Short mmCIF file of C-alpha atoms in Angstrom, two decimals:
data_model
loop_
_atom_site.label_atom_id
_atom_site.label_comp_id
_atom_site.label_asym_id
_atom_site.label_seq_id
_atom_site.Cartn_x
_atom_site.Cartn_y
_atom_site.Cartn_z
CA UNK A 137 201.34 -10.35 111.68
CA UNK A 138 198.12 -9.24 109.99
CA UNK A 139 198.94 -6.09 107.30
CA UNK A 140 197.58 -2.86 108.67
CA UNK A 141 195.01 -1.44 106.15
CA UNK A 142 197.11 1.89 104.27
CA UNK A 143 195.30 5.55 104.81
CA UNK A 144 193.58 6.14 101.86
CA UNK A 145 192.68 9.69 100.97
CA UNK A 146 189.88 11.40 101.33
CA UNK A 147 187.39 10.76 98.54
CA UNK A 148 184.91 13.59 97.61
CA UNK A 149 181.54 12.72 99.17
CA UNK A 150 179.17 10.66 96.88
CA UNK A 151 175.55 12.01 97.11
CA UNK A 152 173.17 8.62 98.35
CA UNK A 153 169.82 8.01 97.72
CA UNK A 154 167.53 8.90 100.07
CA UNK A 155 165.81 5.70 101.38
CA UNK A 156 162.24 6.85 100.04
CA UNK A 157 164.13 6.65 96.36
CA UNK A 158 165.24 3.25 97.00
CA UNK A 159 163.48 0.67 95.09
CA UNK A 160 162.51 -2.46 97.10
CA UNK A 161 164.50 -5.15 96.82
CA UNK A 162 162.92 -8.53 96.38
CA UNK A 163 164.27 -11.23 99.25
CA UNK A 164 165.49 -14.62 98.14
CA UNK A 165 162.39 -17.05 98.91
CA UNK A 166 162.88 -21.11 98.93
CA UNK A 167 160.82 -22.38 96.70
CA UNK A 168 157.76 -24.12 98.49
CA UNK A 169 158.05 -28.50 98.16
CA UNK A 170 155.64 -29.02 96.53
CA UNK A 171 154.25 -31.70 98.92
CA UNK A 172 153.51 -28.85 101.02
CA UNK A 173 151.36 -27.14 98.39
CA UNK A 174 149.15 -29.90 98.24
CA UNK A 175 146.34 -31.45 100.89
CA UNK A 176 147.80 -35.10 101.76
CA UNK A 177 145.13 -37.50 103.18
CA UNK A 178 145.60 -37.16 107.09
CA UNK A 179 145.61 -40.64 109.09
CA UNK A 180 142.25 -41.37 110.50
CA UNK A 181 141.91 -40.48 114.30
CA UNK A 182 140.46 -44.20 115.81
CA UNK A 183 137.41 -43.18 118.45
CA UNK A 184 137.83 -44.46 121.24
CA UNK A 185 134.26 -43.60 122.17
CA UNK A 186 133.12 -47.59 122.09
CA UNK A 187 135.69 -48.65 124.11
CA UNK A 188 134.80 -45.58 126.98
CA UNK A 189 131.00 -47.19 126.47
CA UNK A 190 131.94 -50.95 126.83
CA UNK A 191 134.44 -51.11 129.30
CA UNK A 192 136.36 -54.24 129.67
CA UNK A 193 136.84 -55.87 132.73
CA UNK A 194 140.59 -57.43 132.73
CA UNK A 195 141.90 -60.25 134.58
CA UNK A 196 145.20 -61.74 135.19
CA UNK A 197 146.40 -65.19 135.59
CA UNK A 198 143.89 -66.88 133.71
CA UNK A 199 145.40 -70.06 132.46
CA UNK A 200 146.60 -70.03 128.84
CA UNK A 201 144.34 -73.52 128.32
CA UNK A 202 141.25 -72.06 129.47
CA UNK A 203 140.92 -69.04 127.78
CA UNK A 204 141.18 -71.22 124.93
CA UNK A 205 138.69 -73.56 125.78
CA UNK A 206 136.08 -70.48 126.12
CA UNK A 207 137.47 -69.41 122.83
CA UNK A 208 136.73 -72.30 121.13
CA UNK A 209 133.11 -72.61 122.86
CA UNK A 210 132.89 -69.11 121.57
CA UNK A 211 133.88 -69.98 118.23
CA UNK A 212 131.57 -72.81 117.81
CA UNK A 213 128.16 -71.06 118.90
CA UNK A 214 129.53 -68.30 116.78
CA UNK A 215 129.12 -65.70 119.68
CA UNK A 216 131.39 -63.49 121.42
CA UNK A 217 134.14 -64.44 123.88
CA UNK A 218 133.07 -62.20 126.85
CA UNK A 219 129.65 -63.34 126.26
CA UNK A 220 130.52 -66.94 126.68
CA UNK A 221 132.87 -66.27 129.60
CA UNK A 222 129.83 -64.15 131.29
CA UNK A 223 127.58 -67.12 130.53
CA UNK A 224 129.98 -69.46 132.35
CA UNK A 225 130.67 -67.36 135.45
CA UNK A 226 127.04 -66.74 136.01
CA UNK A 227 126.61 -70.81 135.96
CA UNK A 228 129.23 -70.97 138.58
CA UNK A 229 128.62 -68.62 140.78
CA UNK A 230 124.53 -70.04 140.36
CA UNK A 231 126.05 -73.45 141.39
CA UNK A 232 128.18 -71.53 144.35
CA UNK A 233 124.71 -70.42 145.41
CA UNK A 234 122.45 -73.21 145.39
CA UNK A 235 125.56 -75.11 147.10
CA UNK A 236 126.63 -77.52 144.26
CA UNK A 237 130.06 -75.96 143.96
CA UNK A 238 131.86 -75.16 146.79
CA UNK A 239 135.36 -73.48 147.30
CA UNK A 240 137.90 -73.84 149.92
CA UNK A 241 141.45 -71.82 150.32
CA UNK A 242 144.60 -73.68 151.76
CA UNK A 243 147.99 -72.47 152.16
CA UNK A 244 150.38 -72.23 149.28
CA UNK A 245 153.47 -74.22 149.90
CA UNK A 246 156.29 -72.03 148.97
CA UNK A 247 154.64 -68.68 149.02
CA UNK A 248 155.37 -66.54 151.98
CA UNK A 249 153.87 -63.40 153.45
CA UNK A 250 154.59 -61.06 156.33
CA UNK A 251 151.60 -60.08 157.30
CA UNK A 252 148.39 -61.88 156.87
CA UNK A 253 145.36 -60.68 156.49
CA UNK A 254 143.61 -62.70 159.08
CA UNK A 255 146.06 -61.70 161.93
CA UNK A 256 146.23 -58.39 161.10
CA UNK A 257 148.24 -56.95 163.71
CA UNK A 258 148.59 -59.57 165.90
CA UNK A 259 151.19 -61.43 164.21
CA UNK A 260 155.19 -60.64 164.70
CA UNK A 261 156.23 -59.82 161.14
CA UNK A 262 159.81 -59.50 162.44
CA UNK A 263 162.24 -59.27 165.12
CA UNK A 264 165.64 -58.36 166.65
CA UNK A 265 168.30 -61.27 165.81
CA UNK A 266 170.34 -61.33 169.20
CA UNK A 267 173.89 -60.01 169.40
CA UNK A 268 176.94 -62.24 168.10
CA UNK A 269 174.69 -64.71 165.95
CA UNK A 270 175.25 -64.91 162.71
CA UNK A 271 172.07 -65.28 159.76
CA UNK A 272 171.44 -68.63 158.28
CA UNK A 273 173.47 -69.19 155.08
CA UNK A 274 171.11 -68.70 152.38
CA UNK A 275 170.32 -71.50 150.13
CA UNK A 276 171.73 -71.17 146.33
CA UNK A 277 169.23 -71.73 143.63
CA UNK A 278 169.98 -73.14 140.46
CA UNK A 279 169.55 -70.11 138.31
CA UNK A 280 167.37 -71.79 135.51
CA UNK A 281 165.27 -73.43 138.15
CA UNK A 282 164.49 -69.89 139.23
CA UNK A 283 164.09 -68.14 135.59
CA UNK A 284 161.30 -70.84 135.19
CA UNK A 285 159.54 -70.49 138.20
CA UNK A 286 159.56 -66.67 137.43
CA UNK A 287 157.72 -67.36 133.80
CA UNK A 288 155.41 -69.45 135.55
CA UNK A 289 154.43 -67.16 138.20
CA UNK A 290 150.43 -66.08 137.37
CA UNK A 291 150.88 -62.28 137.43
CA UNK A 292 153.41 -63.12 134.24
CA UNK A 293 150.47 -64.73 132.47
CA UNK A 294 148.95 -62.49 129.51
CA UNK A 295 145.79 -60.50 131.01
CA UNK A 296 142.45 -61.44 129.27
CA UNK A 297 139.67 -59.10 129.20
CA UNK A 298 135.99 -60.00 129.28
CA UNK A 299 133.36 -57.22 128.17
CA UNK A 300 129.69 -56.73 129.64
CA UNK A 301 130.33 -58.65 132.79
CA UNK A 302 127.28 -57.81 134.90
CA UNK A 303 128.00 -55.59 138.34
CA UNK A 304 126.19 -58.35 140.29
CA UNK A 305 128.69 -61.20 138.59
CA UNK A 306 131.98 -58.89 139.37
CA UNK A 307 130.88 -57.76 142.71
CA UNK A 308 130.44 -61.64 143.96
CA UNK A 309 133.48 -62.15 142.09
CA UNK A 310 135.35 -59.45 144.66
CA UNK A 311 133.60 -60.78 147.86
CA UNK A 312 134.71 -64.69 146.86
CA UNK A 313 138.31 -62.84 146.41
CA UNK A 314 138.18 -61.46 149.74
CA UNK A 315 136.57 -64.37 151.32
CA UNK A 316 139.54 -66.83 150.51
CA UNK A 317 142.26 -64.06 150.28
CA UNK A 318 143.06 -64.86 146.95
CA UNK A 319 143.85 -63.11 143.52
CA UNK A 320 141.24 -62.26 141.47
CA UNK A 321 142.41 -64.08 138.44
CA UNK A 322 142.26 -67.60 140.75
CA UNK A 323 138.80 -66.96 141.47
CA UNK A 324 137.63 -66.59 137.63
CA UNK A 325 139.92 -69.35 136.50
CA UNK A 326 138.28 -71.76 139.31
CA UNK A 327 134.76 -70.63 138.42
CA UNK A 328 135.37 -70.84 134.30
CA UNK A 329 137.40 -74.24 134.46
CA UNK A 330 133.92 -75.41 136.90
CA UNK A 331 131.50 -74.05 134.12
CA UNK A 332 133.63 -75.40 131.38
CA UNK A 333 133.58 -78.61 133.07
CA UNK A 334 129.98 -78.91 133.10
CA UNK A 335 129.76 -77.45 129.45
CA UNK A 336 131.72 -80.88 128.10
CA UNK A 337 129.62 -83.15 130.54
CA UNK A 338 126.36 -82.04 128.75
CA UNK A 339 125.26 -80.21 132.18
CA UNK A 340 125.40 -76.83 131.27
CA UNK A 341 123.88 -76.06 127.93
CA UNK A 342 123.83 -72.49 125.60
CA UNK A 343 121.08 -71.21 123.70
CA UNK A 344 122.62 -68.32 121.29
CA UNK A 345 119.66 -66.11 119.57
CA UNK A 346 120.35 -64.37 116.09
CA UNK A 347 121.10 -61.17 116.59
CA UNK A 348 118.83 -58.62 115.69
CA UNK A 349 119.23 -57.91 111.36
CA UNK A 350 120.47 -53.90 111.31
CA UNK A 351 117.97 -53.43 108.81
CA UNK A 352 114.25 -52.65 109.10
CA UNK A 353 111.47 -53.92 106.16
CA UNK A 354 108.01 -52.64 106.01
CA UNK A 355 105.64 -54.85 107.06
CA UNK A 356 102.59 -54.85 104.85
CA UNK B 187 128.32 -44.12 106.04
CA UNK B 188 129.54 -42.80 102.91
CA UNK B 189 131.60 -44.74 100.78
CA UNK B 190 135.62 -43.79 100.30
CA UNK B 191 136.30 -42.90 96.76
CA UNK B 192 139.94 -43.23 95.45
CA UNK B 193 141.03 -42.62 92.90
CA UNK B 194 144.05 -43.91 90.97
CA UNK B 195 145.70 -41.68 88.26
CA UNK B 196 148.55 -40.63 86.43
CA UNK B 197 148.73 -39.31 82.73
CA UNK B 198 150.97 -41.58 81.83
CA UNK B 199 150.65 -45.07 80.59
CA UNK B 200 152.15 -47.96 81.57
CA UNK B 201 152.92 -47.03 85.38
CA UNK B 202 150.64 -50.33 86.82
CA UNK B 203 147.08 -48.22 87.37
CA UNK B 204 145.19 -50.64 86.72
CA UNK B 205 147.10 -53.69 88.73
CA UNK B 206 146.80 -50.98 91.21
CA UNK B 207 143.39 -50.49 91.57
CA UNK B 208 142.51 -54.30 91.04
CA UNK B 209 144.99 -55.17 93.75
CA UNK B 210 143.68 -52.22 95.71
CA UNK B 211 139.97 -53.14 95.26
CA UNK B 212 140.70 -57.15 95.84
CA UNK B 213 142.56 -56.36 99.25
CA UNK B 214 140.31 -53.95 100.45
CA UNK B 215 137.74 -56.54 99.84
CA UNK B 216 139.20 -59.68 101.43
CA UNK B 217 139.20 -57.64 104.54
CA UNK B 218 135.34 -57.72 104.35
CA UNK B 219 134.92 -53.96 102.41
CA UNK B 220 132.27 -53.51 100.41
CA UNK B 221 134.33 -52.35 97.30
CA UNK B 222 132.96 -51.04 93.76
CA UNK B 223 135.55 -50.58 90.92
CA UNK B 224 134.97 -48.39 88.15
CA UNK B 225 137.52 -48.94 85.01
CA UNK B 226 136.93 -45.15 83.40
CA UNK B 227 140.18 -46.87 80.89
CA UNK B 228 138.98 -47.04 77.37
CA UNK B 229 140.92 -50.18 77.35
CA UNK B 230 138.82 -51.86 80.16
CA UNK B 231 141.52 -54.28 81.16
CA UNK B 232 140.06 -54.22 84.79
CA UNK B 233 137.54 -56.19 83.54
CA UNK B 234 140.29 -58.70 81.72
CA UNK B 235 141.73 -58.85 84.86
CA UNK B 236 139.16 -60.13 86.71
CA UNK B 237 138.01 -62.50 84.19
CA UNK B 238 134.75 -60.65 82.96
CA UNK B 239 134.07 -59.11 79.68
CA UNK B 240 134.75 -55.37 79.24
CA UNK B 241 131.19 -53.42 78.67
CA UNK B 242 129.82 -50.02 78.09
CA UNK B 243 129.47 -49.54 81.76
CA UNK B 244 131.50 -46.84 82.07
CA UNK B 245 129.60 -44.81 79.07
CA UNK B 246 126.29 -44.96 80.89
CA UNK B 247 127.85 -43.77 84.26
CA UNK B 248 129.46 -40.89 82.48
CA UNK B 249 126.49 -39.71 80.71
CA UNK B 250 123.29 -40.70 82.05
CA UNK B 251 121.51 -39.11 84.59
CA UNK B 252 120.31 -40.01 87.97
CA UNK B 253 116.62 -40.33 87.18
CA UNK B 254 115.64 -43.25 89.19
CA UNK B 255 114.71 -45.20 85.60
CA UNK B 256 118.35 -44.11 84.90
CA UNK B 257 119.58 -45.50 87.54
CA UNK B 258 118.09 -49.07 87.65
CA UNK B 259 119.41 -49.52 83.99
CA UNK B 260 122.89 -48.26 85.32
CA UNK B 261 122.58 -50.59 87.93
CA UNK B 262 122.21 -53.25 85.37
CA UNK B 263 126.36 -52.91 84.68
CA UNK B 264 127.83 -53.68 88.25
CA UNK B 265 128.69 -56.49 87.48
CA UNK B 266 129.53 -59.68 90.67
CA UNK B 267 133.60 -60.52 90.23
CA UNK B 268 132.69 -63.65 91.53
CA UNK B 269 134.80 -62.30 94.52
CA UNK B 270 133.22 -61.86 97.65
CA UNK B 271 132.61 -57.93 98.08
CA UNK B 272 133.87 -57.12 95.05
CA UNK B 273 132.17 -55.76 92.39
CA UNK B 274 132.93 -53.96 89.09
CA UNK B 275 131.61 -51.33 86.41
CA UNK B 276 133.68 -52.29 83.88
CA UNK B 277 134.41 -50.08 80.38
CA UNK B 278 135.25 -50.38 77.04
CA UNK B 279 136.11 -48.28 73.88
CA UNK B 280 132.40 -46.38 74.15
CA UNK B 281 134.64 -44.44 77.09
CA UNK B 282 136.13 -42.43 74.93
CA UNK B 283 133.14 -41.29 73.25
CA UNK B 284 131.20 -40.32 76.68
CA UNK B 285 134.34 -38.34 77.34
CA UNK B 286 133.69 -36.44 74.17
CA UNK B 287 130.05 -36.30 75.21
CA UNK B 288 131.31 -34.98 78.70
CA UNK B 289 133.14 -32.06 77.04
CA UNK B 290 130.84 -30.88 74.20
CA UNK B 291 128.29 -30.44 76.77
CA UNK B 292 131.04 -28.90 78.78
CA UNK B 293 129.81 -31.03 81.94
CA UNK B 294 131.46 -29.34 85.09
CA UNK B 295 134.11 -31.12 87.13
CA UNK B 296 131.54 -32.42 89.73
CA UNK B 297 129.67 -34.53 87.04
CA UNK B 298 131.20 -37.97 88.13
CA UNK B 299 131.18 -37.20 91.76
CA UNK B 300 127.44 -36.71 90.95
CA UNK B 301 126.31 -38.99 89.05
CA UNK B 302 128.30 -42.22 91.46
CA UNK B 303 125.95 -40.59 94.74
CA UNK B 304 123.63 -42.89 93.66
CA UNK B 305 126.00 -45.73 94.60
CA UNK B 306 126.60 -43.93 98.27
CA UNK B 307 123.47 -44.60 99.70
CA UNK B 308 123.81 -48.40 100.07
CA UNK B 309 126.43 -50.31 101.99
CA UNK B 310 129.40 -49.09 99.86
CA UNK B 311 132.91 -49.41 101.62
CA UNK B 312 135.46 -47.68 98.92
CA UNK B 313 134.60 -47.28 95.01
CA UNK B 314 137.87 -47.22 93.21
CA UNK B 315 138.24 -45.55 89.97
CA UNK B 316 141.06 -46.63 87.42
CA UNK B 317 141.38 -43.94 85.30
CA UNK B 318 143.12 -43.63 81.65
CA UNK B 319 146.53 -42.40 80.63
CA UNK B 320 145.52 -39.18 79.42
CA UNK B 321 144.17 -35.85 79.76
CA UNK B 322 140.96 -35.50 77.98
CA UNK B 323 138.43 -34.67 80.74
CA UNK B 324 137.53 -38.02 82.36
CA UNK B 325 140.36 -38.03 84.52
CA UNK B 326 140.29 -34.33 86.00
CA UNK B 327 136.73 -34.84 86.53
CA UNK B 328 137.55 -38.75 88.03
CA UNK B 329 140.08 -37.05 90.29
CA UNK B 330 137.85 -34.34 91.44
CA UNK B 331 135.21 -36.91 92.68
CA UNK B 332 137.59 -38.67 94.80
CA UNK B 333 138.23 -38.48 98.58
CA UNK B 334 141.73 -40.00 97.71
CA UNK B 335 143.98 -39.76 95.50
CA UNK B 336 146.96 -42.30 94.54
CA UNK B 337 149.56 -41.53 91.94
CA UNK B 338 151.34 -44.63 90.63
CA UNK B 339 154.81 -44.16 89.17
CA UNK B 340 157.05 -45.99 87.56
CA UNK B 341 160.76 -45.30 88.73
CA UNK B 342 162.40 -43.62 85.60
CA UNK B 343 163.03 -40.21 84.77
CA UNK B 344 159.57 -39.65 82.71
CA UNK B 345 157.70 -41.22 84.96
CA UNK B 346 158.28 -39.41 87.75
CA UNK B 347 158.21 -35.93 85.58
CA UNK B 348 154.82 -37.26 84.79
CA UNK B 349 154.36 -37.37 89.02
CA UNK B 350 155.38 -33.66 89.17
CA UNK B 351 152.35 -33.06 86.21
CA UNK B 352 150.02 -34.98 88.03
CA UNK B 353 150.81 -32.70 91.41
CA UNK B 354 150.30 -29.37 88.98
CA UNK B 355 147.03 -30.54 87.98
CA UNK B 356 146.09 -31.28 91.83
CA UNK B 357 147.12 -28.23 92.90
CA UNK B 358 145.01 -26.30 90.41
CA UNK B 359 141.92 -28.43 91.04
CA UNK B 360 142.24 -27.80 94.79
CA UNK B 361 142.92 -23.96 94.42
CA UNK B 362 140.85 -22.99 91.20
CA UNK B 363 138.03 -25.90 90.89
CA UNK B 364 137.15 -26.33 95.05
CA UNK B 365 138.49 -29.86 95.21
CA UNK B 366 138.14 -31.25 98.41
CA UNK B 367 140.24 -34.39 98.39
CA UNK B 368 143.64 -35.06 99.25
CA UNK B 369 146.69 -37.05 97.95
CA UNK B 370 147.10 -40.55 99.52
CA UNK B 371 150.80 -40.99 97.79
CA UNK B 372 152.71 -41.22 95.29
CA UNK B 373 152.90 -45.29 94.53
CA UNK B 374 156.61 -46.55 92.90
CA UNK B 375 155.88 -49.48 90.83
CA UNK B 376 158.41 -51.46 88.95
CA UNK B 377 161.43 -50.67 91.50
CA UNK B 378 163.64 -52.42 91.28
CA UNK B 379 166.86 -51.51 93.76
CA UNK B 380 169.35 -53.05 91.63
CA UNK B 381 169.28 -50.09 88.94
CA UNK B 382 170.76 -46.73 89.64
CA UNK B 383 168.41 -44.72 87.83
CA UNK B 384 165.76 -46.76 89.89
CA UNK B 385 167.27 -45.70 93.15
CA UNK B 386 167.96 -42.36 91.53
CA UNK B 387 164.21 -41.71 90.59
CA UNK B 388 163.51 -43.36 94.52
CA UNK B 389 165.69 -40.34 95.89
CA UNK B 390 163.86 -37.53 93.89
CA UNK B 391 160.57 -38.69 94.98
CA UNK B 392 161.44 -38.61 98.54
CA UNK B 393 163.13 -35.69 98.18
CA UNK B 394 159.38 -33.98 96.59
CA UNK B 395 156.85 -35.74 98.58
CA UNK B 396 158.59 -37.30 101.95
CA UNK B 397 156.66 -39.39 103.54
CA UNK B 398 153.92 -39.44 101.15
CA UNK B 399 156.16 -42.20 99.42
CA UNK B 400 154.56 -45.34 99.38
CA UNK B 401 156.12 -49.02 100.00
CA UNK B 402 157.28 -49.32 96.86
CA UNK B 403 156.12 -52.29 94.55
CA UNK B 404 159.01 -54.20 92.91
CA UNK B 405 159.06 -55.56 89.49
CA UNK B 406 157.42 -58.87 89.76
CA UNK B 407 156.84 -61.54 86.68
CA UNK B 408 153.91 -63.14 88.68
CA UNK B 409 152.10 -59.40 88.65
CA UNK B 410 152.91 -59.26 84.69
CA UNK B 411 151.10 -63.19 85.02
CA UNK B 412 147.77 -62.55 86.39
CA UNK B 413 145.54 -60.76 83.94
CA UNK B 414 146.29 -63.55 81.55
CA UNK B 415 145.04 -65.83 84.09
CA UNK B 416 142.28 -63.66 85.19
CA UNK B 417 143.31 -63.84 88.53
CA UNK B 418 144.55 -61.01 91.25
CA UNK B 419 147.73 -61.19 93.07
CA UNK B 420 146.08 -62.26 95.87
CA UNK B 421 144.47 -65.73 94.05
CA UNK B 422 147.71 -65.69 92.06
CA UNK B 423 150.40 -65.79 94.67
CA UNK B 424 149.42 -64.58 97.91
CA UNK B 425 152.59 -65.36 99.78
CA UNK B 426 154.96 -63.24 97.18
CA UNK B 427 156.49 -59.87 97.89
CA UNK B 428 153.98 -58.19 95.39
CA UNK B 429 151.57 -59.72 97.17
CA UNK B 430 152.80 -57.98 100.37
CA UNK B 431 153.56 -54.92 99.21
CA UNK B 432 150.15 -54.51 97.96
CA UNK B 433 148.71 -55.79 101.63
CA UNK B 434 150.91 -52.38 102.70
CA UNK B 435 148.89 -50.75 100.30
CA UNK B 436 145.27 -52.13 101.78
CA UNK B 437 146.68 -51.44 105.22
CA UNK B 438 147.48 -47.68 104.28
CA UNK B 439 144.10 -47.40 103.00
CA UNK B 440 142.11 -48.36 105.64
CA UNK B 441 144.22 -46.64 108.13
CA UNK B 442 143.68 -43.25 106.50
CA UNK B 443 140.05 -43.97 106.26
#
């Protein structure tokens, strides 16, 4: 076991300093890095201000092929992407207008819904199965056959974003999408792929203007 | 918009300042910066770099005024690199003497900050100083104009005592002389991971500045190559690790800026 500490006698008092007497004593400091001691260059905040000003507009399921194709119209005039894209819808929907384009829904074989919108209500989106019958074996799908159809599916398509799209373009846009009770993204890809169409048959022609020079001469 | 100035420094010679600020100044500039140089190096091998001739450019910054007369002459010496958005004010020997002009008429530490203004009022991106090994004047005053500052190093011992110098001085122009700048990083040049004391050297700068350690640039032949071919890394050998590690460099730049 642990020693027990021996009696030791008493000692005469010592007299202590009072603490007034005491001199301070100095406290160990760490010495300061010396990264610390010196202003670094902070990391630029990016303002997002332009972006709040020029909202984009973002779609999904835009084929891959024609967002290139209005890339590479873009490219050539040497103009901006959204501002070919807005050129093109406004053609379309023009031609939707005056009648020379005309759109028409049908349903998708292999897609299934529940409810539809047209039978809103009225339709029986399920039932009772009746006692002692058994469910329908369900099919097995070849597992690749699925993974493929999954990556194919439009909603996994990259989202494009076009900038400056007039209200009057996006709000025809929504009542085509409503119309024919289909996505959004279908609706622009029909109406781009129609204007891009006429673009390569010579039909529908651009005119890009310089753009205004940033600088201002005095005129004498 | 005002231009960025940054400046590159270190007292000691040898450390890659002036591949620095040519590499710095070429990358900013093939990202479409408008980009002046200004070699404030007696030895005016930015100029030999880039394949022009080195001039008294520097001399007539340092010690003319900003009289408009003054001015046009000056503006005489930026010199086209033949690079898009690139341009230089290259120097020579006569930098030495404006630096003893600088001090006998005991110029204060704003003088160069002062006297480039009349390069901030055009379309100016960045104007990169490269500054001489030494203490004499020119580079205080060169580091006291700048926004930025980047301290190359070499990873041995002296070098990076010479970092710890460099710090001392920044720290006394931002507490004594109102410096209103900031340190970019500290740059490692020559690294090369294969040597202790390399990795040593590495360890103490990390351990004194963090994350203020830049992506270090290895020892590279093809850097030693391209003043005598009067070419930058990037016309050189884009598609080598110097190349890259510079491209960090750019990219750090323009992201803190």
């Amino acid at each position: 076991m642990w020693d027990q500490p021996t009696p030791q006698p008493p000692s005469a008092p010592v007299s202590q300093p009072t603490p007034e007497a005491l001199p301070p004593v100095p406290v160990p400091t760490a010495p300061i890095p010396i990264i610390d001691q010196i202003r670094v260059t902070e990391k630029k905040k990016r303002s997002r201000s332009w972006d709040e000003q020029n909202r984009a507009t973002a779609f999904r399921g835009i084929p891959p092929e024609v967002q290139a194709q209005v890339k590479a119209v873009a490219k050539t005039l040497d103009v901006t992407v959204s501002e070919v894209a807005r050129a093109f819808l406004e053609f379309s929907l023009e031609s939707l207008r005056r009648g020379d384009l005309r759109l028409s829904s049908s349903f998708s074989q292999g897609k299934m819904m529940l409810y539809s919108n047209a039978a809103w209500g009225q339709s029986a989106a399920w039932s009772e199965r009746p006692a002692g019958t058994l469910p329908p074996a369900p099919k097995k799908k070849n597992a690749k056959a699925v993974q493929a159809l999954e990556l194919e599916k439009p909603w996994r398509r990259p989202m494009v974003s076009y900038r400056h799209l007039p209200a009057g373009v996006l709000e025809n846009i929504e009542e085509l999408r409503e119309q024919h009770s289909v996505p959004v993204g279908e609706v622009v890809s029909l109406l781009l792929r129609y204007a891009l169409a006429a673009y390569e048959d010579g039909r529908l022609v651009l005119h890009p203007q310089p753009r205004r020079a940033a600088h201002l001469d005095i005129v004498s | 918009m005002k231009p960025h100035i940054i400046t590159i420094s270190n007292q000691k010679g040898g450390v890659g300042k002036t591949t620095t600020a040519v590499s710095l100044a070429h990358g900013l500039a093939l990202k479409g910066k408008e980009v002046l140089l200004i070699d404030l190096d007696p030895q005016g091998q930015c100029a030999t770099t880039l394949g022009l001739t080195p001039e008294p450019g520097a001399f007539y910054l340092l010690t003319m005024g900003t009289e408009t007369h003054e001015t046009t002459f000056l503006k005489q010496y930026v010199r086209n690199t033949g690079r898009e958005h690139l341009w230089l004010i290259a120097g020579n020997q006569t930098t030495m003497a404006a630096q003893t002009v600088l001090n006998s008429q005991n110029k204060p530490y704003s003088v160069i900050r002062e006297s480039i203004a009349r390069f901030t009022r055009g379309n100016l991106n960045y104007i990169i100083f490269d500054t001489a090994p030494s203490v004499g004047g020119i580079q205080e005053r060169a580091v006291w104009a700048a926004d930025m500052v980047i301290i190359p190093t070499s990873t041995e011992y002296l070098s990076t005592d010479s970092v710890r110098k460099m710090t001392e001085m920044l720290i006394m122009l931002q507490q004594s002389k109102g410096w209103h700048g900031s340190l970019l990083g500290v740059l490692p040049t020559f690294y090369s991971d294969q040597l202790r004391e390399h990795r040593a050297a590495m360890e103490d700068l990390r351990q004194g500045f963090g994350d203020r350690v830049l992506t270090p640039i290895h020892r590279a032949a093809v850097l030693g190559e391209c003043p005598g071919e009067s070419k930058t890394i990037f016309e050189k050998d884009p598609e080598s690790r110097a190349a890259q590690e510079y491209q960090d460099l750019v990219q750090r730049v323009l992201k803190h800026s």
